[in-house]
Each structure stands twice: as structure tokens, then as C-alpha cells.
Tab-separated table of C-alpha atoms in Angstrom:
chain	number	residue	atom	x	y	z
G	1	UNK	CA	0.197	0.434	0.116
G	2	UNK	CA	0.835	3.282	-0.898
G	3	UNK	CA	0.988	6.298	2.131
G	4	UNK	CA	-1.876	8.902	0.119
G	5	UNK	CA	-4.614	9.027	2.407
G	6	UNK	CA	-7.962	7.720	1.777
G	7	UNK	CA	-9.817	10.889	0.560
G	8	UNK	CA	-12.439	11.147	3.217
G	9	UNK	CA	-10.613	10.097	6.011
G	10	UNK	CA	-8.015	12.515	5.979
G	11	UNK	CA	-7.986	13.551	10.699
G	12	UNK	CA	-9.926	16.624	10.609
G	13	UNK	CA	-11.260	18.758	13.699
G	14	UNK	CA	-14.561	16.887	14.518
G	15	UNK	CA	-17.573	19.130	14.124
G	16	UNK	CA	-19.129	17.382	17.046
G	17	UNK	CA	-16.660	19.121	18.901
G	18	UNK	CA	-18.360	22.635	18.529
G	19	UNK	CA	-20.987	21.612	20.996
G	20	UNK	CA	-19.290	20.921	23.755
G	21	UNK	CA	-17.252	24.078	23.192
G	22	UNK	CA	-19.751	26.839	22.401
G	23	UNK	CA	-21.538	27.737	25.860
G	24	UNK	CA	-24.907	28.062	23.528
G	25	UNK	CA	-25.289	24.429	23.705
G	26	UNK	CA	-26.953	23.275	27.064
G	27	UNK	CA	-25.529	19.504	26.678
G	28	UNK	CA	-27.173	17.394	29.672
G	29	UNK	CA	-25.116	15.931	33.034
G	30	UNK	CA	-24.825	12.198	31.963
G	31	UNK	CA	-23.832	13.063	27.998
G	32	UNK	CA	-20.976	15.224	29.535
G	33	UNK	CA	-19.714	12.676	31.805
G	34	UNK	CA	-19.766	9.971	28.881
G	35	UNK	CA	-18.128	12.802	26.376
G	36	UNK	CA	-14.769	13.571	28.629
G	37	UNK	CA	-12.772	10.950	27.875
G	38	UNK	CA	-13.533	10.949	24.418
G	39	UNK	CA	-12.724	14.525	24.536
G	40	UNK	CA	-9.694	14.346	26.714
G	41	UNK	CA	-8.537	11.471	23.626
G	42	UNK	CA	-9.327	14.480	21.163
G	43	UNK	CA	-7.364	17.047	23.343
G	44	UNK	CA	-4.415	14.426	24.558
G	45	UNK	CA	-3.844	11.004	22.911
G	46	UNK	CA	-4.715	11.497	19.631
G	47	UNK	CA	-1.782	14.530	19.392
G	48	UNK	CA	0.251	12.612	21.120
G	49	UNK	CA	-0.334	9.913	18.843
G	50	UNK	CA	0.485	12.690	15.915
G	51	UNK	CA	4.573	13.141	16.645
G	52	UNK	CA	4.596	8.920	16.094
G	53	UNK	CA	3.729	9.713	12.061
G	54	UNK	CA	6.899	9.568	10.380
G	55	UNK	CA	7.520	5.539	12.362
G	56	UNK	CA	3.981	4.607	10.846
G	57	UNK	CA	4.626	5.750	7.726
G	58	UNK	CA	7.608	3.671	7.403
G	59	UNK	CA	5.747	1.042	7.552
G	60	UNK	CA	4.127	1.745	4.133
G	61	UNK	CA	6.081	2.373	0.082
G	62	UNK	CA	5.930	5.559	-0.907
G	63	UNK	CA	4.670	5.627	-4.416
G	64	UNK	CA	3.341	1.993	-5.071
G	65	UNK	CA	-0.161	0.296	-4.190
G	66	UNK	CA	-3.562	1.346	-3.251
G	67	UNK	CA	-4.348	4.317	-0.870
G	68	UNK	CA	-4.001	3.754	2.213
G	69	UNK	CA	-6.060	4.395	5.731
G	70	UNK	CA	-4.017	6.738	7.732
G	71	UNK	CA	-1.955	4.836	10.013
G	72	UNK	CA	-1.953	7.445	12.766
G	73	UNK	CA	-6.001	7.275	12.629
G	74	UNK	CA	-5.960	3.210	12.597
G	75	UNK	CA	-3.741	3.125	15.617
G	76	UNK	CA	-6.090	5.517	17.575
G	77	UNK	CA	-8.879	3.078	16.718
G	78	UNK	CA	-6.530	-0.422	18.182
G	79	UNK	CA	-6.275	2.177	21.013
G	80	UNK	CA	-9.730	3.120	21.935
G	81	UNK	CA	-10.819	-0.611	20.593
G	82	UNK	CA	-8.763	-1.935	23.473
G	83	UNK	CA	-10.416	0.201	25.539
G	84	UNK	CA	-13.782	-0.483	24.867
G	85	UNK	CA	-12.667	-4.297	24.764
G	86	UNK	CA	-14.897	-4.840	21.559
G	87	UNK	CA	-13.513	-6.919	18.326
G	88	UNK	CA	-12.519	-6.162	15.147
G	89	UNK	CA	-15.408	-5.943	13.224
G	90	UNK	CA	-16.966	-3.828	15.837
G	91	UNK	CA	-14.523	-1.383	16.001
G	92	UNK	CA	-15.000	-0.754	12.537
G	93	UNK	CA	-19.028	-0.255	13.384
G	94	UNK	CA	-17.828	2.246	15.556
G	95	UNK	CA	-16.122	4.470	13.626
G	96	UNK	CA	-18.589	4.555	11.495
G	97	UNK	CA	-21.808	5.064	13.729
G	98	UNK	CA	-20.776	5.429	16.681
G	99	UNK	CA	-20.170	9.637	17.389
G	100	UNK	CA	-17.802	9.479	20.917
G	101	UNK	CA	-15.602	7.585	18.112
G	102	UNK	CA	-15.492	10.085	15.692
G	103	UNK	CA	-15.457	12.887	18.618
G	104	UNK	CA	-12.520	11.323	19.926
G	105	UNK	CA	-10.655	10.776	16.295
G	106	UNK	CA	-11.183	13.551	15.039
G	107	UNK	CA	-13.471	12.836	12.007
G	108	UNK	CA	-16.292	14.271	10.795
G	109	UNK	CA	-19.856	12.235	10.247
G	110	UNK	CA	-19.325	11.815	6.929
G	111	UNK	CA	-16.194	10.038	7.018
G	112	UNK	CA	-16.865	7.090	6.215
G	113	UNK	CA	-15.311	3.171	7.722
G	114	UNK	CA	-13.359	0.689	6.678
G	115	UNK	CA	-12.774	-3.620	6.471
G	116	UNK	CA	-12.238	-4.833	10.217
G	117	UNK	CA	-9.991	-7.277	8.285
G	118	UNK	CA	-7.427	-4.226	8.112
G	119	UNK	CA	-7.173	-3.937	11.775
G	120	UNK	CA	-5.523	-7.328	11.298
G	121	UNK	CA	-2.907	-6.300	8.510
G	122	UNK	CA	-2.030	-2.806	10.268
G	123	UNK	CA	-1.390	-5.296	12.964
G	124	UNK	CA	0.940	-7.025	11.158
G	125	UNK	CA	2.679	-4.301	10.093
G	126	UNK	CA	3.321	-3.287	13.170
G	127	UNK	CA	5.228	-6.650	14.262
G	128	UNK	CA	6.883	-6.217	11.231
G	129	UNK	CA	8.497	-3.040	12.151
G	130	UNK	CA	8.759	-3.360	15.064
G	131	UNK	CA	6.323	-0.973	16.439
G	132	UNK	CA	3.704	-2.927	18.727
G	133	UNK	CA	4.718	-0.857	22.130
G	134	UNK	CA	4.501	1.998	19.768
G	135	UNK	CA	1.132	3.036	22.739
G	136	UNK	CA	2.784	2.361	25.655
G	137	UNK	CA	6.124	4.412	24.812
G	138	UNK	CA	3.337	7.127	23.636
G	139	UNK	CA	1.922	7.406	27.214
G	140	UNK	CA	5.314	6.742	29.146
G	141	UNK	CA	6.488	9.932	27.726
G	142	UNK	CA	3.655	12.025	27.855
G	143	UNK	CA	3.593	10.607	31.673
G	144	UNK	CA	7.347	11.472	32.044
G	145	UNK	CA	7.446	14.658	30.508
G	146	UNK	CA	4.129	15.778	32.988
G	147	UNK	CA	6.118	14.367	36.395
G	148	UNK	CA	3.706	11.662	36.715
G	149	UNK	CA	6.984	9.629	36.328
G	150	UNK	CA	9.961	9.777	36.815
G	151	UNK	CA	12.733	8.038	35.175
G	152	UNK	CA	14.024	7.114	38.020
G	153	UNK	CA	11.297	5.137	40.674
G	154	UNK	CA	10.881	2.378	42.932
G	155	UNK	CA	9.580	-0.077	40.944
G	156	UNK	CA	7.634	-3.533	41.211
G	157	UNK	CA	7.183	-6.283	38.968
G	158	UNK	CA	5.489	-9.928	38.570
G	159	UNK	CA	4.346	-11.731	35.911
G	160	UNK	CA	1.131	-13.133	35.116
G	161	UNK	CA	-0.111	-15.952	32.668
G	162	UNK	CA	-1.762	-15.215	29.083
G	163	UNK	CA	-3.823	-18.090	27.673
G	164	UNK	CA	-3.285	-18.032	23.973
G	165	UNK	CA	-6.682	-17.642	21.801
G	166	UNK	CA	-6.434	-21.261	20.735
G	167	UNK	CA	-8.802	-24.535	21.701
G	168	UNK	CA	-7.753	-27.268	23.990
G	169	UNK	CA	-5.376	-30.271	21.906
G	170	UNK	CA	-5.200	-33.507	23.047
G	171	UNK	CA	-1.384	-35.239	21.205
G	172	UNK	CA	-3.047	-37.392	19.322
G	173	UNK	CA	-5.334	-34.049	18.183
G	174	UNK	CA	-1.893	-31.668	17.752
G	175	UNK	CA	-0.637	-34.657	15.773
G	176	UNK	CA	-4.108	-35.078	13.256
G	177	UNK	CA	-3.913	-31.045	12.650
G	178	UNK	CA	-0.271	-31.055	11.550
G	179	UNK	CA	-0.898	-33.388	8.825
G	180	UNK	CA	-4.177	-31.823	8.069
G	181	UNK	CA	-2.111	-28.913	7.563
G	182	UNK	CA	0.196	-30.549	6.002
G	183	UNK	CA	-1.781	-32.471	3.390
G	184	UNK	CA	-3.129	-29.011	2.542
G	185	UNK	CA	-0.746	-27.259	2.177
G	186	UNK	CA	0.883	-29.788	-0.616
G	187	UNK	CA	-2.507	-29.612	-2.080
G	188	UNK	CA	-2.314	-26.421	-2.536
G	189	UNK	CA	0.468	-26.000	-4.522
G	190	UNK	CA	-0.952	-29.574	-6.608
G	191	UNK	CA	2.226	-31.134	-5.037
G	192	UNK	CA	0.095	-33.984	-3.583
G	193	UNK	CA	1.001	-37.175	-4.397
G	194	UNK	CA	-2.118	-39.656	-6.484
G	195	UNK	CA	-1.368	-41.890	-3.614
G	196	UNK	CA	-1.947	-40.443	-0.518
G	197	UNK	CA	-5.876	-40.294	-1.416
G	198	UNK	CA	-6.338	-42.656	1.283
G	199	UNK	CA	-4.279	-39.881	3.911
G	200	UNK	CA	-6.442	-37.653	2.668
G	201	UNK	CA	-9.462	-38.802	3.130
G	202	UNK	CA	-7.974	-39.843	6.712
G	203	UNK	CA	-6.581	-36.763	8.436
G	204	UNK	CA	-8.696	-33.931	5.616
G	205	UNK	CA	-12.128	-35.242	5.354
G	206	UNK	CA	-13.427	-36.897	9.483
G	207	UNK	CA	-11.849	-36.926	12.386
G	208	UNK	CA	-11.923	-39.033	15.315
G	209	UNK	CA	-15.138	-40.664	16.809
G	210	UNK	CA	-15.406	-39.445	20.173
G	211	UNK	CA	-16.390	-42.775	21.341
G	212	UNK	CA	-13.367	-44.940	19.923
G	213	UNK	CA	-11.540	-46.819	23.141
G	214	UNK	CA	-8.293	-45.961	25.001
G	215	UNK	CA	-7.243	-48.087	23.299
G	216	UNK	CA	-8.160	-47.267	19.637
G	217	UNK	CA	-7.266	-43.449	20.563
G	218	UNK	CA	-3.213	-45.224	21.072
G	219	UNK	CA	-3.580	-47.751	17.692
G	220	UNK	CA	-4.814	-44.021	16.288
G	221	UNK	CA	-1.851	-42.129	17.705
G	222	UNK	CA	0.716	-44.406	16.384
G	223	UNK	CA	-1.223	-44.625	12.743
G	224	UNK	CA	-0.338	-41.617	13.106
G	225	UNK	CA	3.275	-41.108	13.491
G	226	UNK	CA	3.804	-43.863	10.375
G	227	UNK	CA	1.610	-41.613	8.572
G	228	UNK	CA	3.665	-38.253	9.665
G	229	UNK	CA	6.893	-40.573	9.273
G	230	UNK	CA	5.836	-41.316	5.171
G	231	UNK	CA	5.203	-37.954	4.494
G	232	UNK	CA	8.347	-36.164	6.341
G	233	UNK	CA	10.528	-38.958	4.682
G	234	UNK	CA	9.104	-37.792	0.735
G	235	UNK	CA	10.125	-34.360	2.074
G	236	UNK	CA	13.510	-34.975	2.084
G	237	UNK	CA	13.936	-36.570	-1.113
G	238	UNK	CA	11.701	-32.932	-2.472
G	239	UNK	CA	13.558	-29.547	-3.212
G	240	UNK	CA	15.169	-27.395	-0.805
G	241	UNK	CA	11.221	-24.859	-1.077
G	242	UNK	CA	9.275	-28.333	-0.339
G	243	UNK	CA	11.485	-28.786	2.530
G	244	UNK	CA	11.994	-25.575	4.404
G	245	UNK	CA	8.045	-25.307	3.917
G	246	UNK	CA	6.187	-24.145	7.282
G	247	UNK	CA	4.334	-26.296	7.736
G	248	UNK	CA	6.621	-29.054	7.148
G	249	UNK	CA	9.033	-28.040	9.232
G	250	UNK	CA	6.266	-27.650	12.329
G	251	UNK	CA	5.213	-31.647	11.018
G	252	UNK	CA	8.963	-33.242	11.943
G	253	UNK	CA	8.996	-30.889	14.764
G	254	UNK	CA	5.173	-31.994	16.564
G	255	UNK	CA	6.526	-35.667	15.397
G	256	UNK	CA	9.891	-35.431	17.397
G	257	UNK	CA	8.844	-34.144	20.264
G	258	UNK	CA	5.477	-37.085	20.608
G	259	UNK	CA	7.218	-39.955	19.256
G	260	UNK	CA	10.838	-42.063	19.714
G	261	UNK	CA	11.747	-44.867	18.115
G	262	UNK	CA	12.241	-48.462	20.598
G	263	UNK	CA	14.511	-51.482	20.759
G	264	UNK	CA	13.445	-52.591	18.196
G	265	UNK	CA	13.128	-49.559	15.475
G	266	UNK	CA	9.301	-48.833	15.800
G	267	UNK	CA	7.757	-45.287	16.474
G	268	UNK	CA	6.849	-45.306	19.195
G	269	UNK	CA	4.643	-42.526	21.783
G	270	UNK	CA	7.045	-40.519	24.343
G	271	UNK	CA	6.505	-41.020	27.423
G	272	UNK	CA	6.059	-36.639	28.003
G	273	UNK	CA	6.353	-34.504	25.800
G	274	UNK	CA	9.072	-31.266	25.890
G	275	UNK	CA	9.287	-28.514	27.815
G	276	UNK	CA	7.900	-25.654	24.632
G	277	UNK	CA	6.174	-28.356	22.680
G	278	UNK	CA	4.248	-27.606	20.339
G	279	UNK	CA	0.042	-27.760	21.691
G	280	UNK	CA	-1.834	-26.320	18.566
G	281	UNK	CA	-0.107	-26.352	15.663
G	282	UNK	CA	-2.047	-23.045	14.383
G	283	UNK	CA	-0.150	-21.021	17.894
G	284	UNK	CA	2.999	-23.234	17.803
G	285	UNK	CA	5.034	-20.488	20.041
G	286	UNK	CA	1.783	-21.250	22.725
G	287	UNK	CA	4.024	-23.571	25.424
G	288	UNK	CA	2.183	-25.269	28.311
G	289	UNK	CA	3.085	-24.639	31.738
G	290	UNK	CA	1.513	-24.664	35.220
G	291	UNK	CA	1.816	-21.834	38.005
G	292	UNK	CA	-0.263	-23.343	41.597
G	293	UNK	CA	-1.525	-18.699	41.917
G	294	UNK	CA	-3.831	-19.275	39.326
G	295	UNK	CA	-7.465	-20.502	38.780
G	296	UNK	CA	-7.391	-23.417	36.385
G	297	UNK	CA	-3.414	-24.072	37.533
G	298	UNK	CA	-1.689	-24.912	33.812
G	299	UNK	CA	-2.068	-22.478	30.802
G	300	UNK	CA	-1.334	-23.048	27.235
G	301	UNK	CA	0.510	-19.389	25.762
G	302	UNK	CA	2.920	-16.746	27.288
G	303	UNK	CA	4.342	-15.579	30.235
G	304	UNK	CA	3.896	-11.458	30.912
G	305	UNK	CA	6.754	-9.428	32.788
G	306	UNK	CA	5.020	-6.138	34.259
G	307	UNK	CA	6.478	-3.221	35.878
G	308	UNK	CA	4.777	-0.283	37.499
G	309	UNK	CA	5.355	2.476	39.393
G	310	UNK	CA	4.635	2.557	43.262
G	311	UNK	CA	3.003	5.255	44.878
G	312	UNK	CA	5.660	5.671	48.673
G	313	UNK	CA	2.388	8.118	50.539
G	314	UNK	CA	-0.653	5.385	51.557
G	315	UNK	CA	-3.797	6.120	49.331
G	316	UNK	CA	-7.017	7.613	51.002
G	317	UNK	CA	-10.265	5.514	50.239
G	318	UNK	CA	-11.305	5.820	46.861
G	319	UNK	CA	-8.822	8.127	45.936
G	320	UNK	CA	-7.347	6.693	42.857
G	321	UNK	CA	-3.302	5.145	42.129
G	322	UNK	CA	-1.140	6.928	40.736
G	323	UNK	CA	0.561	3.463	40.090
G	324	UNK	CA	1.952	3.165	36.111
G	325	UNK	CA	3.011	0.392	34.314
G	326	UNK	CA	6.565	0.974	33.072
G	327	UNK	CA	7.282	-2.084	31.316
G	328	UNK	CA	5.058	-5.130	29.587
G	329	UNK	CA	7.207	-7.581	28.408
G	330	UNK	CA	6.417	-10.826	26.690
G	331	UNK	CA	8.174	-13.598	27.314
G	332	UNK	CA	7.911	-18.033	27.021
G	333	UNK	CA	5.352	-19.409	29.203
G	334	UNK	CA	8.006	-22.040	30.362
G	335	UNK	CA	10.665	-19.251	30.952
G	336	UNK	CA	12.019	-18.274	34.281
G	337	UNK	CA	11.038	-14.956	35.929
G	338	UNK	CA	14.992	-14.511	36.087
G	339	UNK	CA	15.736	-13.235	32.698
G	340	UNK	CA	12.713	-12.223	32.678
G	341	UNK	CA	13.585	-8.836	34.855
G	342	UNK	CA	16.447	-8.381	32.950
G	343	UNK	CA	14.572	-8.057	29.639
G	344	UNK	CA	12.742	-6.044	31.615
G	345	UNK	CA	15.153	-3.812	32.623
G	346	UNK	CA	16.757	-3.183	29.690
G	347	UNK	CA	13.680	-2.774	27.588
G	348	UNK	CA	13.051	-0.114	30.274
G	349	UNK	CA	16.453	1.009	29.178
G	350	UNK	CA	15.275	1.550	25.888
G	351	UNK	CA	12.265	3.816	26.939
G	352	UNK	CA	14.802	6.061	28.732
G	353	UNK	CA	14.127	5.460	32.015
G	354	UNK	CA	16.949	4.855	34.538
G	355	UNK	CA	17.199	0.940	37.047
G	356	UNK	CA	14.936	1.209	39.158
G	357	UNK	CA	16.425	1.992	42.793
G	358	UNK	CA	14.776	-0.369	44.342
G	359	UNK	CA	13.054	-3.420	43.201
G	360	UNK	CA	10.325	-4.990	44.749
G	361	UNK	CA	9.734	-8.445	43.685
G	362	UNK	CA	8.109	-11.843	44.482
G	363	UNK	CA	10.627	-15.267	45.542
G	364	UNK	CA	10.643	-16.080	41.751
G	365	UNK	CA	12.818	-12.985	41.083
G	366	UNK	CA	15.608	-13.456	44.084
G	367	UNK	CA	19.084	-16.056	43.815
G	368	UNK	CA	22.543	-15.365	44.491
G	369	UNK	CA	23.433	-13.579	41.708
G	370	UNK	CA	19.709	-11.412	40.725
G	371	UNK	CA	21.322	-9.884	43.727
G	372	UNK	CA	24.272	-9.594	43.425
G	373	UNK	CA	23.689	-8.009	40.402
G	374	UNK	CA	21.987	-5.135	41.953
G	375	UNK	CA	24.624	-4.767	44.396
G	376	UNK	CA	27.047	-4.213	41.649
G	377	UNK	CA	24.242	-1.990	40.155
G	378	UNK	CA	24.071	0.245	43.713
G	379	UNK	CA	20.141	-0.215	43.607
G	380	UNK	CA	18.231	-2.827	45.809
G	381	UNK	CA	16.476	-6.108	45.242
G	382	UNK	CA	13.554	-6.073	47.138
G	383	UNK	CA	11.357	-9.544	47.928
G	384	UNK	CA	11.966	-13.538	49.717
G	385	UNK	CA	14.632	-15.594	49.044
G	386	UNK	CA	13.469	-18.936	48.197
G	387	UNK	CA	13.943	-22.282	50.476
G	388	UNK	CA	16.557	-24.384	49.959
G	389	UNK	CA	15.632	-28.094	49.221
G	390	UNK	CA	14.157	-29.998	51.799
G	391	UNK	CA	17.039	-32.963	52.720
G	392	UNK	CA	14.599	-34.862	54.274
G	393	UNK	CA	15.587	-35.024	58.297
G	394	UNK	CA	18.723	-33.900	57.979
G	395	UNK	CA	19.539	-30.077	58.148
G	396	UNK	CA	19.162	-27.718	55.335
G	397	UNK	CA	21.758	-25.346	53.964
G	398	UNK	CA	20.272	-22.859	56.031
G	399	UNK	CA	20.941	-24.231	59.643
G	400	UNK	CA	25.006	-23.719	58.129
G	401	UNK	CA	26.820	-20.683	58.035
G	402	UNK	CA	28.902	-19.592	54.510
G	403	UNK	CA	31.402	-17.729	54.025
G	404	UNK	CA	31.553	-18.374	50.016
G	405	UNK	CA	34.447	-15.290	50.594
G	406	UNK	CA	36.560	-17.021	53.275
G	407	UNK	CA	35.796	-20.835	52.051
G	408	UNK	CA	35.144	-21.645	54.694
G	409	UNK	CA	31.626	-22.835	56.293
G	410	UNK	CA	30.375	-23.836	60.155
G	411	UNK	CA	27.853	-26.922	60.374
G	412	UNK	CA	25.418	-26.550	63.137
G	413	UNK	CA	27.388	-28.777	65.635
G	414	UNK	CA	29.898	-25.599	65.637
G	415	UNK	CA	32.498	-27.555	63.752
G	416	UNK	CA	34.019	-26.198	60.735
G	417	UNK	CA	34.670	-27.551	57.195
G	418	UNK	CA	37.429	-29.049	56.561
G	419	UNK	CA	38.035	-28.719	52.271
G	420	UNK	CA	36.197	-26.161	50.089
G	421	UNK	CA	36.668	-26.476	46.581
G	422	UNK	CA	35.625	-24.284	44.153
G	423	UNK	CA	33.693	-26.000	40.364
G	424	UNK	CA	33.478	-23.986	37.653
G	425	UNK	CA	31.179	-25.543	34.660
G	426	UNK	CA	33.224	-25.155	30.914
G	427	UNK	CA	30.368	-24.857	29.128
G	428	UNK	CA	28.223	-22.218	30.971
G	429	UNK	CA	30.868	-20.068	33.338
G	430	UNK	CA	29.038	-20.904	36.466
G	431	UNK	CA	31.039	-21.392	39.791
G	432	UNK	CA	29.364	-23.328	43.203
G	433	UNK	CA	31.652	-24.150	46.358
G	434	UNK	CA	31.398	-27.749	47.491
G	435	UNK	CA	32.449	-27.292	51.345
G	436	UNK	CA	33.087	-31.018	53.081
G	437	UNK	CA	33.310	-32.005	56.777
G	438	UNK	CA	36.258	-35.032	57.323
G	439	UNK	CA	34.960	-38.361	58.405
G	440	UNK	CA	36.996	-37.978	61.262
G	441	UNK	CA	34.724	-35.192	62.516
G	442	UNK	CA	31.415	-36.088	61.399
G	443	UNK	CA	31.559	-39.389	62.639
G	444	UNK	CA	32.340	-38.616	65.878
G	445	UNK	CA	29.810	-35.564	65.893
G	446	UNK	CA	26.937	-35.665	68.578
G	447	UNK	CA	24.428	-34.362	65.881
G	448	UNK	CA	25.259	-36.847	63.187
G	449	UNK	CA	22.227	-38.331	63.250
G	450	UNK	CA	20.314	-35.125	62.219
G	451	UNK	CA	23.219	-33.838	59.314
G	452	UNK	CA	24.007	-37.052	57.627
G	453	UNK	CA	21.532	-39.293	55.026
G	454	UNK	CA	22.220	-42.843	56.333
G	455	UNK	CA	23.518	-43.360	52.662
G	456	UNK	CA	26.171	-40.864	53.329
G	457	UNK	CA	29.362	-40.707	55.571
G	458	UNK	CA	30.206	-37.672	55.987
G	459	UNK	CA	28.204	-34.379	55.418
G	460	UNK	CA	28.738	-32.090	51.835
G	461	UNK	CA	27.972	-29.277	50.925
G	462	UNK	CA	27.363	-26.946	47.343
G	463	UNK	CA	25.868	-23.416	47.220
G	464	UNK	CA	26.365	-20.736	44.394
G	465	UNK	CA	28.833	-18.222	44.128
G	466	UNK	CA	27.457	-15.466	45.497
G	467	UNK	CA	25.593	-17.413	48.669
G	468	UNK	CA	26.567	-14.923	50.865
G	469	UNK	CA	23.924	-12.943	49.802
G	470	UNK	CA	21.563	-15.474	49.411
G	471	UNK	CA	21.896	-16.539	52.954
G	472	UNK	CA	21.904	-12.320	54.115
G	473	UNK	CA	18.566	-12.498	52.543
G	474	UNK	CA	17.264	-15.715	54.192
G	475	UNK	CA	18.250	-13.841	57.071
G	476	UNK	CA	16.728	-11.008	57.516
G	477	UNK	CA	13.350	-12.608	56.509
G	478	UNK	CA	13.274	-13.605	60.245
G	479	UNK	CA	13.663	-10.644	61.767
G	480	UNK	CA	10.463	-7.700	62.095
G	481	UNK	CA	10.845	-4.935	59.903
G	482	UNK	CA	11.014	-7.758	56.864
G	483	UNK	CA	7.529	-8.957	58.359
G	484	UNK	CA	5.741	-5.422	57.547
G	485	UNK	CA	2.232	-5.472	56.396
G	486	UNK	CA	1.952	-5.640	52.590
G	487	UNK	CA	0.501	-4.384	50.254
G	488	UNK	CA	-1.548	-5.461	47.343
G	489	UNK	CA	-0.292	-5.638	44.003
G	490	UNK	CA	-1.513	-5.958	40.588
G	491	UNK	CA	-1.202	-9.327	40.035
G	492	UNK	CA	-3.216	-10.161	43.106
G	493	UNK	CA	0.527	-10.736	44.680
G	494	UNK	CA	1.275	-8.823	47.986
G	495	UNK	CA	4.635	-7.560	48.446
G	496	UNK	CA	6.844	-5.378	51.131
G	497	UNK	CA	6.942	-2.499	50.775
G	498	UNK	CA	9.569	-0.384	53.177
């Protein structure tokens, strides 16, 4: 599309504005109340979006294709659509018939709308051009400019789950649907072998009978694996364009995640799918994950990291919050919160914000390396440290006084470790320290039963390079200062603010 604006859709001051600006008109209170937001949108938000016109124009060709709808207008529609919780079709109809939307978007009463599918195309343009966060950036810039958000301020960080817009599929359904997509791809390009008419009938024209027994379903799953293997073996004999086609590569991935060879060389179902496996071929990026704090415990989709400022003064009842979102970052559902924190800080830096002097988090973000990184950057990471793994009836790491810098540790019986080894993984560079108490010390110890498992002759501990910081945080958690009354975060969790 070219950037020549479509006639009738060029932004103009809406004639509806005169009704609210002219004191001669008597506006009912209910109408004025309803129009307040849309007047604010026309006066503040839309001009703010106009400042990003150059960036939006870069998404279009200057001199080729059909005339394009004004991209600033489309960006404004996306914002209103999100606020009003409307699907694409209703949003396009609102541009045509809703006078409030025309007022907000500075459209005349005669301005026509557009096909709702254009919103899908425009979102793809934003994603392709890396401008999906443009509106968020625009609002954040305005908040910083007006003094609502400081460039360096206390913040809290938490993650929440995002369910993918897809239906739940069993492993059999996922495999069958993947085969169907591959067959339809080959059929559209007239590459489907004539001998595959049975596969077409079985996977495109037919569905699994819901009355099938468990054994019948297992048989169908194994047969689907054989048929998928047939398709992949044929594709490997074709040219690169076929082998690298998206549907063929997806079929290979789904096959590898669901089947493995047994001792006889036959393909069998894997006991479990690997982390990040495809659960619906229509959105292979959506991953399965679990979280104990959500209603259904598990979901298929994504994880989002959300950071917001912390209002230091307590709010009065009914007073609006002064907390503002400063970053929203989406990551794979199976990924840890710890790397998510690093991505959030990087995203904030790209938007012109400085690292928060104090960042409130939950235990998923706290570890030795993250505490060390915060210390090196002269900022504070506030949050509970996770407990060490339970060892049954013997003492856990918390019961020991470990001094990594001095390469010694003292056990609950008061005995100093007899040996310390520095361990470094060549692949990752991770450094650990191994502390040991020899047989002489442990053999005569009156607290041996509490310190050593029945299968051990002496006690050993392995801790990370920055365990001293983690140990200090665990001890801080036992103090009254750390047990201050919590406040509610945006995600429904309770985080301490001091």
C-alpha cells in the first residue's frame, strides 16, 4: 500500500466538538460525563499519536500500491478498541456509527469506515516494523514529561499468565491437525502424490470418533506417527522449497516431540513432551506451563512481565492510584522469571528510564546472581529468597553459616569445614563451591543423625558463588522489619514495601 491517504479519512477537527465548546449549547450532564474521555482522547492522546507519524509512515511504501488508510487513525482505533473491549468488526462499525469515536478520532460525520480485516493487517505491520509498543512508549513519554513518572523511581515487578487464543488439543488431535495442515499445503501447490488419497480422506475429510476406546486411540496415535513419517521421508526427497516449508518443518517438530524409536526400531509415543512442545499447530509458539496461584493451575500460552511504579504515600479510600505501568514484556510460558527481569530492565532502558533504585519482587526473582547484580548496580532488590531444597530429616543449607569469600562453613554443631573446592562449569561458566566435613569430624559428632543421611559417611554442601548474599536475605526474612504488612500488587500478590 502507498501512503496516500484515502479521501474522506484525513484527520480534521470533528464538527461535534463545537457542541461541547460552544456555551450556547445545553449539554445534559449524562452526555457530558460520557463525552469526557473522548474529549480527552481528542485533545491529548490523538495529538500524541500524531508525533509518531514519521515512524508509522515508514511501514508503508511511498509510491506504490493502493492508497492506505491513515496509520495514525488506525493506531487511534486500536487504542479505543482496547479500552472499549471490542472485536475488530465492532470497532470498524464504531468508526462508522459511534459519534463518540468520531469525536475522539477527529473525524467528520461523513467520514466512512474501513473493512475490519484492515486492523489485522495493520497489527502485522506494527509487529513486522517493531512498533508494537509504540502507544505504550507514547503514553509513558507523556507521563514522564508531565512528572507523573520519574525516570528513576521505586517499582514492583511481577509476572502473569496469558492464555493463547486457541482451543485445547490432545496429543492425538495435535498430531492429526499437523498432518492435515501439511497435506493441505501440498494440495494447494498441486504436489500431493496420488497415492496419498487415503491420507487425505483420513486426516482432512474425517475426524476421530469421540466414542473410541483408549486402546483404539493409542492405535490411531501410532498410525498417525507412521503416516507423518511417510510425509516427512517424502519431503526430504524434494527440493529445498518443500523441505523448508513452514508446515513441513512444523510436522518434523511435532513428530520429534511425540515419537521415539524403541529397541525394535518401531516408533512409539514418548512418555512426556519436552519443555516448549507444540500443543496446537495453529499457534506453535504457545507453550504449556503451570502456576499454583491461578485458578486452573495450568495454561497454554505465554508469560508476561509487568513493572509498575510504587506510590510511596498511602492512598485514601476512593482515591485513584498513582501507580503507572513502566514495562510490559512477553516471554515464553516455560521461561523463568529471573531472565524476564533482565529483559524488563533492558526494555525500560530502551524507553529512556533508569534502573529503579528499589525493585520489589516475589521469590521467583531472588537468587544469588540477581542480588549480586543489583548490588553492583547500586540498587536494591527487595523480595523473599526461596527456601533451599528439603533434605528430609537432615539439616538444610539454612542451618549452616557459610562464608564463601573465606572458603569455610560452620555446621550446626559448630564444626568448621575441613575442605572447600571451587567448581566451574566449562559450558556455562557457572561457579559453585563445595564444602566438606571429613569422616573424623562427622563420625564423632553428637548431631550426626541430624546432619548426615543414612547413605553418607560425611556431610557435603554445594552452594553458588553468591550464596553469602542469599544467606543474608534469608536471615533478614526472620527479622520483624522484613515482616511489615504487605500491600496488594497489580497481580493480586502481596509484596512488602518499606
